[in-house]
Amino acid sequence: MKIIRSPNAMAAWSEGFIREGVKIGLVPTMGALHEGHRALIREARLRCDALVVSIFVNPTQFGPQEDLAQYPRPISQDQALCRKEGVDVCFEPTVKTMYPSGFQTMVTLPAIARRWEGEARPHHFSGVATVVTKLFGIVRPLIALFGQKDFQQSVLVRQLVKDLDLGVEIVVHPTVREADGLALSSRNIYLSPDDRIRAATLYKSLRAGAGVIREGMTDGATVQNAMVQVVKKEPTLTIDYLAVCDPTTLEPLSYVNSRAVLLGAVQLGAVRLIDNLLVAFPRRSSSRIEGFS
Ligand code: AMP
C-alpha cells in the first residue's frame, strides 16, 4: 500500500491509472477508522480496480466550538486497517496542502443542507461539500462510497455530484451498528461507560418510530411523538431533533405514505449523536423497515 501525502503526487498517481483505463474508487474519511469505515472499504474494494482511502480531518467542516483539535488521529492503526483490507493508496494530505494560503473558493449549499445538521452546525456542510469536491478533483474516482450513518451528508453529496457534473457514482452503504444498535462513530470513544449504555436510546427511539409506522400509523406528528417519548425516558439525553422526513427532500412529512427517513440527533454529555432509519412502504401490506426482519 502506498501512502501519499501531497495532492499533486496523488493526482499524478491517478492520472497514470486513468490513462490505462483503471477504475479508481474512493472512500473519503477523517480517520479513526472503525468497522463502519471497514464495511465501506470492503464494498469499495469489490466495486473498483484501484482503491484510495483518504484520511483527512477537514478543518472547514468543524465549527469554532467543535472538537477539531481533539479529534482522534490514530494514524498507524488506520494505515494497518487499510493495508489489511487491500487498499492501494492511503491519501493523507495536510491542511496546508489542501487549503494553502490564498485559498478562497467554498461550495455553497442546496436547500437540503439547511435543516437538521445544517442548522445545528452552520458551516459544516459547506466544508463537507468543498472537501469532497476537492478530493474528487485530486483523486478523480469513478465511484465513491459514503455511509448512511450520515444520511443528510449522503443526500447532499448526490446533489453536489449531479449539480456540478462531477461524474462520480455515489454508493451509500448501510449503517454499521454495535450489538445494542448504537451506530459506530469515531466520536463514541468520548462517551463515558454510563453514557455509552445510554447512547443506544437514540436508536431505540428510531425503532419505536418505525414500529409505529409498521403498525399502520401514517400521521407524522404521532410517529415523531413515539420517538420523543423514548428519548425523554433518559433525562441525560437532550433532543436536538427527532423528525419524520421525505428521504429525498429531507422536508418533514405530515403523512407517511411511501418512503420516510427518521432522523435523530441528541446531545449526551459532550457528545452529539446522530442516527437515522429508512422506512419503505412498497405496498401497504408489505411494509419494510430497515433493521426489521
Ligand atoms: P468520517 O470518518 O466520520 O467522516 O466518516 C467517513 C465515512 O464513513 C462517511 O461516509 C460516513 O458516513 C461513514 N461512516 C461513519 N460511520 C459509519 C457507520 N457506523 N456505518 C457506515 N458508515 C459509516
PDB file of C-alpha atoms and ligand atoms in Angstrom, residues 27-37 39-40 61 71 145-150 153 173-177 183-187, ligand 1:
ATOM      1  CA  VAL A  27     -13.613   6.188   0.390  1.00  0.00           C
ATOM      2  CA  PRO A  28     -13.282   9.636   1.980  1.00  0.00           C
ATOM      3  CA  THR A  29     -12.764   9.524   5.783  1.00  0.00           C
ATOM      4  CA  MET A  30     -11.456  11.558   8.666  1.00  0.00           C
ATOM      5  CA  GLY A  31      -9.594   8.536  10.054  1.00  0.00           C
ATOM      6  CA  ALA A  32     -10.024   6.875  13.475  1.00  0.00           C
ATOM      7  CA  LEU A  33     -11.297   4.031  11.356  1.00  0.00           C
ATOM      8  CA  HIS A  34     -13.803   1.542  12.782  1.00  0.00           C
ATOM      9  CA  GLU A  35     -15.979  -1.287  11.492  1.00  0.00           C
ATOM     10  CA  GLY A  36     -18.286   1.199   9.721  1.00  0.00           C
ATOM     11  CA  HIS A  37     -15.383   2.506   7.674  1.00  0.00           C
ATOM     12  CA  ALA A  39     -17.518  -2.020   5.635  1.00  0.00           C
ATOM     13  CA  LEU A  40     -17.317   0.892   3.179  1.00  0.00           C
ATOM     14  CA  GLN A  61     -16.351  21.265   8.395  1.00  0.00           C
ATOM     15  CA  TYR A  71     -10.399  14.632  17.048  1.00  0.00           C
ATOM     16  CA  LEU A 145     -18.562   5.245  -1.023  1.00  0.00           C
ATOM     17  CA  PHE A 146     -20.366   7.089   1.767  1.00  0.00           C
ATOM     18  CA  GLY A 147     -22.193   5.834   4.878  1.00  0.00           C
ATOM     19  CA  GLN A 148     -25.925   6.030   5.515  1.00  0.00           C
ATOM     20  CA  LYS A 149     -24.965   6.901   9.105  1.00  0.00           C
ATOM     21  CA  ASP A 150     -24.602  10.485   7.835  1.00  0.00           C
ATOM     22  CA  GLN A 153     -24.468  14.173   4.015  1.00  0.00           C
ATOM     23  CA  HIS A 173     -23.557   1.791   2.489  1.00  0.00           C
ATOM     24  CA  PRO A 174     -25.958   0.860   5.339  1.00  0.00           C
ATOM     25  CA  THR A 175     -25.078   1.943   8.870  1.00  0.00           C
ATOM     26  CA  VAL A 176     -22.892  -0.455  10.852  1.00  0.00           C
ATOM     27  CA  ARG A 177     -24.013  -0.751  14.481  1.00  0.00           C
ATOM     28  CA  ALA A 183     -24.245   3.468  15.237  1.00  0.00           C
ATOM     29  CA  LEU A 184     -20.452   3.197  15.167  1.00  0.00           C
ATOM     30  CA  SER A 185     -18.754   6.581  15.175  1.00  0.00           C
ATOM     31  CA  SER A 186     -15.198   7.796  15.704  1.00  0.00           C
ATOM     32  CA  ARG A 187     -16.595  10.084  18.423  1.00  0.00           C
TER      33      ARG A 187
HETATM   34  P1  AMP B   1     -15.986  10.054   8.920  1.00  0.00           P
HETATM   35  O1  AMP B   1     -14.609   9.496   9.072  1.00  0.00           O
HETATM   36  O2  AMP B   1     -16.764  10.101  10.195  1.00  0.00           O
HETATM   37  O3  AMP B   1     -16.011  11.335   8.141  1.00  0.00           O
HETATM   38  O4  AMP B   1     -16.778   9.001   8.028  1.00  0.00           O
HETATM   39  C1  AMP B   1     -16.299   8.608   6.774  1.00  0.00           C
HETATM   40  C2  AMP B   1     -17.384   7.844   6.067  1.00  0.00           C
HETATM   41  O5  AMP B   1     -17.728   6.687   6.841  1.00  0.00           O
HETATM   42  C3  AMP B   1     -18.674   8.662   5.900  1.00  0.00           C
HETATM   43  O6  AMP B   1     -19.217   8.421   4.607  1.00  0.00           O
HETATM   44  C4  AMP B   1     -19.556   8.127   6.992  1.00  0.00           C
HETATM   45  O7  AMP B   1     -20.938   8.242   6.706  1.00  0.00           O
HETATM   46  C5  AMP B   1     -19.129   6.663   7.025  1.00  0.00           C
HETATM   47  N1  AMP B   1     -19.479   6.069   8.314  1.00  0.00           N
HETATM   48  C6  AMP B   1     -19.179   6.532   9.550  1.00  0.00           C
HETATM   49  N2  AMP B   1     -19.715   5.742  10.496  1.00  0.00           N
HETATM   50  C7  AMP B   1     -20.374   4.759   9.852  1.00  0.00           C
HETATM   51  C8  AMP B   1     -21.160   3.625  10.280  1.00  0.00           C
HETATM   52  N3  AMP B   1     -21.366   3.359  11.554  1.00  0.00           N
HETATM   53  N4  AMP B   1     -21.690   2.827   9.322  1.00  0.00           N
HETATM   54  C9  AMP B   1     -21.492   3.084   7.993  1.00  0.00           C
HETATM   55  N5  AMP B   1     -20.771   4.132   7.546  1.00  0.00           N
HETATM   56  C10 AMP B   1     -20.228   4.957   8.449  1.00  0.00           C
END
